[in-house]
mmCIF file with all atom_site columns, C-alpha atoms in Angstrom:
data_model
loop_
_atom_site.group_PDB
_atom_site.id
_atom_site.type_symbol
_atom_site.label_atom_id
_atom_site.label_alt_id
_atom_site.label_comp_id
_atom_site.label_asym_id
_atom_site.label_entity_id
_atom_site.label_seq_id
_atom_site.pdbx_PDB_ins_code
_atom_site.Cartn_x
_atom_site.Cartn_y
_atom_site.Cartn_z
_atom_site.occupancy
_atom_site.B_iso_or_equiv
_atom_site.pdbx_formal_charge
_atom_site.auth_seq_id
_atom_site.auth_comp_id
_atom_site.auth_asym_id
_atom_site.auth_atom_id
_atom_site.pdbx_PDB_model_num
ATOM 1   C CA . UNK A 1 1   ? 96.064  25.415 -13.729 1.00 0.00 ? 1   UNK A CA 1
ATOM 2   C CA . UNK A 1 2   ? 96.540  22.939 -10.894 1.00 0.00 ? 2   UNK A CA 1
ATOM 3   C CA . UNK A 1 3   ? 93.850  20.690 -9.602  1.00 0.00 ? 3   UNK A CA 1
ATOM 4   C CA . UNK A 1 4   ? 93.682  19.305 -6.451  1.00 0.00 ? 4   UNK A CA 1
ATOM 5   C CA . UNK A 1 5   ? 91.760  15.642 -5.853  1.00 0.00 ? 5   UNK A CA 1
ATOM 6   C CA . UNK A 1 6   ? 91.153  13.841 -2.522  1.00 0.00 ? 6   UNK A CA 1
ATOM 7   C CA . UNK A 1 7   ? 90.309  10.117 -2.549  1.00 0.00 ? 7   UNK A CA 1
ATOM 8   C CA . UNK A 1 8   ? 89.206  8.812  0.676   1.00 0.00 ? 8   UNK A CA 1
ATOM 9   C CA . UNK A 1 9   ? 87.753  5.047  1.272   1.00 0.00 ? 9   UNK A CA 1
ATOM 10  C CA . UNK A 1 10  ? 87.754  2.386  4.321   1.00 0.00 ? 10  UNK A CA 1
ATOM 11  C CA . UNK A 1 11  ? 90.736  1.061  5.725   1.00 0.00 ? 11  UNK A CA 1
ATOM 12  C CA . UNK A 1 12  ? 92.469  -1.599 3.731   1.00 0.00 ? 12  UNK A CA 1
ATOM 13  C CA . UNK A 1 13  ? 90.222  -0.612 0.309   1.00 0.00 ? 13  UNK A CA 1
ATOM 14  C CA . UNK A 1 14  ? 94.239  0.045  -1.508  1.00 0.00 ? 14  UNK A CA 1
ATOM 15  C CA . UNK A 1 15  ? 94.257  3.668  -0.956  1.00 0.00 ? 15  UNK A CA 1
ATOM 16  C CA . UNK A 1 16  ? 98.015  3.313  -0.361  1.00 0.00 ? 16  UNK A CA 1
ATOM 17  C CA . UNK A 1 17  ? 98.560  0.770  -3.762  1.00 0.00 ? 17  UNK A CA 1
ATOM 18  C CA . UNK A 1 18  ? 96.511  3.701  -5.487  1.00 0.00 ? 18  UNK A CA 1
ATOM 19  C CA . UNK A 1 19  ? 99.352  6.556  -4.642  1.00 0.00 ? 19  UNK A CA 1
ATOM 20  C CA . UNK A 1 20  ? 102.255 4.012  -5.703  1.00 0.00 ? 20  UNK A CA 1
ATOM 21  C CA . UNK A 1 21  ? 100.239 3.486  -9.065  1.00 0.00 ? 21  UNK A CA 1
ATOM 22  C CA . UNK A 1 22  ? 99.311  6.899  -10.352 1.00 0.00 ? 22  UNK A CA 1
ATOM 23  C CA . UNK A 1 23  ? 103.487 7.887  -9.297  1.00 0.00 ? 23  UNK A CA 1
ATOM 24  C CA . UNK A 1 24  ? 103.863 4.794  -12.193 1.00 0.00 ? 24  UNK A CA 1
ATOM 25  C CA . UNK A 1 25  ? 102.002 6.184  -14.112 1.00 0.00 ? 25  UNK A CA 1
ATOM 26  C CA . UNK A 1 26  ? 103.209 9.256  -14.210 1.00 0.00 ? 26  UNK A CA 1
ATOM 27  C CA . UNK A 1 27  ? 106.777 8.505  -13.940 1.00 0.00 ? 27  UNK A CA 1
ATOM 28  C CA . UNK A 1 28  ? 106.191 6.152  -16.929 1.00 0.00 ? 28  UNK A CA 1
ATOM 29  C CA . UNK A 1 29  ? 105.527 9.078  -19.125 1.00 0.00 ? 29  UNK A CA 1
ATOM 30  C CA . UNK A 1 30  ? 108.563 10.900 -17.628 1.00 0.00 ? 30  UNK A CA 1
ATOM 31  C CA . UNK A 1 31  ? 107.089 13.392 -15.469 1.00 0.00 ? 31  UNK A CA 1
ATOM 32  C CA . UNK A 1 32  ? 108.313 14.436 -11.737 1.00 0.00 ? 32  UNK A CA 1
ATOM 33  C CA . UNK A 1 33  ? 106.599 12.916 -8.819  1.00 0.00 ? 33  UNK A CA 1
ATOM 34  C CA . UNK A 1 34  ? 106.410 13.820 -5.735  1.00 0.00 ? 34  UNK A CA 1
ATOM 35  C CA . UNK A 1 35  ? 105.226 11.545 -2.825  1.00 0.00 ? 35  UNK A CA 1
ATOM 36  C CA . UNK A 1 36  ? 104.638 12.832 1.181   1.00 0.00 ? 36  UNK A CA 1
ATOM 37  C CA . UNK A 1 37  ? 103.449 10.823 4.311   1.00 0.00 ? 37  UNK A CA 1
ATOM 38  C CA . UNK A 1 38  ? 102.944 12.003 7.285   1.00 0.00 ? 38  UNK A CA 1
ATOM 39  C CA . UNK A 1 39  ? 105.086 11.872 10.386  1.00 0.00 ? 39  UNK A CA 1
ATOM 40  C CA . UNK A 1 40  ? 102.836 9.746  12.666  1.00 0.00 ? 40  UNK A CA 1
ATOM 41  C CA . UNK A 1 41  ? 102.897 6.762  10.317  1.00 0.00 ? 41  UNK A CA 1
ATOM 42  C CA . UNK A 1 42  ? 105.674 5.248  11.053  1.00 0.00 ? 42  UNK A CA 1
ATOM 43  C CA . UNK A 1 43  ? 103.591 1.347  10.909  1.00 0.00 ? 43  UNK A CA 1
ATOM 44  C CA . UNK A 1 44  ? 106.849 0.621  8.303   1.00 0.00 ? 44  UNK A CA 1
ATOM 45  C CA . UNK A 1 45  ? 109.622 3.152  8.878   1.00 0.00 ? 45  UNK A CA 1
ATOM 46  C CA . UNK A 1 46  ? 108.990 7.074  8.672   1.00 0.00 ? 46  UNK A CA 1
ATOM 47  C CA . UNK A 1 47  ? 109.175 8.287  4.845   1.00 0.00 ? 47  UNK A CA 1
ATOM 48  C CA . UNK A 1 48  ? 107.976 5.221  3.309   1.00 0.00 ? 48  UNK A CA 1
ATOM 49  C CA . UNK A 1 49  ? 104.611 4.762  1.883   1.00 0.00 ? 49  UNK A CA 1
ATOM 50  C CA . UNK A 1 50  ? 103.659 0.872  2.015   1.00 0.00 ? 50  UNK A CA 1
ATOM 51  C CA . UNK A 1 51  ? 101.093 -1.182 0.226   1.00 0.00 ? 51  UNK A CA 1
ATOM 52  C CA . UNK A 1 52  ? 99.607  -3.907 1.658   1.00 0.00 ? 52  UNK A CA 1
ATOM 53  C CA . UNK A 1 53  ? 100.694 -6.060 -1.847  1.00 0.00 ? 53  UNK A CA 1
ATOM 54  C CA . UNK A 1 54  ? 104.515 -5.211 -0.177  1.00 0.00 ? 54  UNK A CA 1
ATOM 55  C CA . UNK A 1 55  ? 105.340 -2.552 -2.690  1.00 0.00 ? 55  UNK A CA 1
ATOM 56  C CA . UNK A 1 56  ? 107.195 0.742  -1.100  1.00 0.00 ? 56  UNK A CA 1
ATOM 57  C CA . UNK A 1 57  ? 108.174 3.913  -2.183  1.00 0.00 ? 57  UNK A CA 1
ATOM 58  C CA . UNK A 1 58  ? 110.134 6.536  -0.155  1.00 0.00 ? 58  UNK A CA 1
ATOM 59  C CA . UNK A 1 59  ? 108.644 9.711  0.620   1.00 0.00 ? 59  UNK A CA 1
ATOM 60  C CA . UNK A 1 60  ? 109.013 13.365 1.863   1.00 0.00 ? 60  UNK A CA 1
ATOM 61  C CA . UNK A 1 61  ? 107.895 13.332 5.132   1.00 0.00 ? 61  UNK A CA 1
ATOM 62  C CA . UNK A 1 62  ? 105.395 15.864 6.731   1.00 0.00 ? 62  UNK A CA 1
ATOM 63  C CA . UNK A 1 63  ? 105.870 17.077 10.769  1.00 0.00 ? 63  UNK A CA 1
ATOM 64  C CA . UNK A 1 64  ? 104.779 20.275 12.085  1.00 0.00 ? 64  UNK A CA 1
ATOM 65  C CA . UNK A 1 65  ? 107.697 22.064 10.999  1.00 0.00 ? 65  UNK A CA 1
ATOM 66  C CA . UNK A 1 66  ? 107.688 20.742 7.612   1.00 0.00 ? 66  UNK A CA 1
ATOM 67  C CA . UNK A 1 67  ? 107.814 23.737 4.428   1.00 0.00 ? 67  UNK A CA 1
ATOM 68  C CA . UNK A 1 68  ? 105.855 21.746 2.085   1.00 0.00 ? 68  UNK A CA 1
ATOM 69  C CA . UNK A 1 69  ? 105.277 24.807 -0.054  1.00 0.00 ? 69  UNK A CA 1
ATOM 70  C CA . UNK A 1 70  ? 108.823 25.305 -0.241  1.00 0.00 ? 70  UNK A CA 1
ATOM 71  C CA . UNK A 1 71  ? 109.553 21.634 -1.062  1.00 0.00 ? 71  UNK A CA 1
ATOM 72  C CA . UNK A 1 72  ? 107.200 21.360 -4.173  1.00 0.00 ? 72  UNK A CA 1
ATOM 73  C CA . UNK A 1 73  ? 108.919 24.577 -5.318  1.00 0.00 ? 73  UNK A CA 1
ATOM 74  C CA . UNK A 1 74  ? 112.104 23.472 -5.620  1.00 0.00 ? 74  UNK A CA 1
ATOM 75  C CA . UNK A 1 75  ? 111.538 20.085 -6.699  1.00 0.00 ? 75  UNK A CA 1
ATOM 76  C CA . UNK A 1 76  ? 109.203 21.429 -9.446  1.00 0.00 ? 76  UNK A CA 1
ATOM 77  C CA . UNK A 1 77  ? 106.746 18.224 -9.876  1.00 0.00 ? 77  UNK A CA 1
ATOM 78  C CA . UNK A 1 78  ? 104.137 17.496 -12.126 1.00 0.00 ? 78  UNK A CA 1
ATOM 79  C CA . UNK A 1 79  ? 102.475 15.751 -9.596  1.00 0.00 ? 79  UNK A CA 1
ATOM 80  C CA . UNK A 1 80  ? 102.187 15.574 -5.702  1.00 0.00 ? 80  UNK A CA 1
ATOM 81  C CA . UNK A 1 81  ? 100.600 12.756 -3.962  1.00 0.00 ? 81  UNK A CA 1
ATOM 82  C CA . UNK A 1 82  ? 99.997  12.221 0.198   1.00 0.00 ? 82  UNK A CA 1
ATOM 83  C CA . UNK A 1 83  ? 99.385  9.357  1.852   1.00 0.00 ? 83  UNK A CA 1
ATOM 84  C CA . UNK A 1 84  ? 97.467  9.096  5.182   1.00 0.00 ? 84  UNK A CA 1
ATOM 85  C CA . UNK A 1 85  ? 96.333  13.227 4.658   1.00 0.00 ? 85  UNK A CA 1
ATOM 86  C CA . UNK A 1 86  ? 93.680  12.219 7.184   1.00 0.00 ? 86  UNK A CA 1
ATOM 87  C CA . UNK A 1 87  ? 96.422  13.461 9.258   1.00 0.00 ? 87  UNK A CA 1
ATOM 88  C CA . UNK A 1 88  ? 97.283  16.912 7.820   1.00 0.00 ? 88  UNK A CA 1
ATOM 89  C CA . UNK A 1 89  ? 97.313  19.636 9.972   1.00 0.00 ? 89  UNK A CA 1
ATOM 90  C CA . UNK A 1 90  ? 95.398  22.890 8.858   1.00 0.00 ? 90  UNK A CA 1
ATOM 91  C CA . UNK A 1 91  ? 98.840  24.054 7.982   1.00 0.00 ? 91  UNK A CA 1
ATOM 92  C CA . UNK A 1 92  ? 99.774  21.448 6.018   1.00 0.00 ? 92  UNK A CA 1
ATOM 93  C CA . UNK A 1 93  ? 96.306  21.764 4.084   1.00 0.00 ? 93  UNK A CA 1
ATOM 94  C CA . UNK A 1 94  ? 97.031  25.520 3.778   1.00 0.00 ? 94  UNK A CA 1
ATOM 95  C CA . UNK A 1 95  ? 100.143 24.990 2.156   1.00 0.00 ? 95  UNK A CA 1
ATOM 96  C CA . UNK A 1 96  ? 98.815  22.200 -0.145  1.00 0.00 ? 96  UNK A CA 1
ATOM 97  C CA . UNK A 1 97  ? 96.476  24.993 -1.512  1.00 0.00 ? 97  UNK A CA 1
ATOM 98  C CA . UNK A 1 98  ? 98.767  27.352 -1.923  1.00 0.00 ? 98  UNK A CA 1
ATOM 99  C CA . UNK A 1 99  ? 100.820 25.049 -4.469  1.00 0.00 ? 99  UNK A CA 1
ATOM 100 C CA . UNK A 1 100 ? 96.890  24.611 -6.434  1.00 0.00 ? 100 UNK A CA 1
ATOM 101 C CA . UNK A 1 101 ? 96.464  28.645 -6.211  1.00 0.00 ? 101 UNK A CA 1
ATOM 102 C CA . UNK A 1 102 ? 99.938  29.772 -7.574  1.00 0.00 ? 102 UNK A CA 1
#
């Protein structure tokens, strides 16, 4: 079964350096990641998330005609992580559950 978290804390508290560390982590033991930020930040180019440390991954990026049910399908990941879901649409938060659900 799936489980769905959400970490939220003050600006500059490392929520960011948090996402690029758990992908690590998981990566480290060999297991798909999946990373999506949203289509409004675009402080450091669009698709990137960006630590304040300097460290950068790319990732999916979410608009409002984004399929992100259909992306996490085909990609198949152990894990799925969003930055900046403050952001989400109820769409987007919809679709999110629908990957937990099924």
């Amino acid at each position: 079964m799936a489980q769905l978290y959400f970490r939220y804390s003050t600006m500059n508290a490392g929520k960011s350096m948090e996402i690029l560390k758990i992908a690590h982590n998981y990566e480290e033991q060999n297991k798909k990641v999946l990373l999506f930020t949203l289509a409004i930040d675009d402080r450091y180019g669009r698709g990137k998330i960006v630590s304040r440390m300097g460290l950068q991954r790319e990732a999916f990026i979410i608009d409002n005609h984004s399929q992100i049910f259909k992306t996490v399908k085909e990609h198949m990941p152990e894990c799925v992580l969003v930055d900046e879901g403050q952001f989400l649409l109820r769409s987007h938060v919809i679709e999110f559950t629908k990957i937990v659900v099924s």
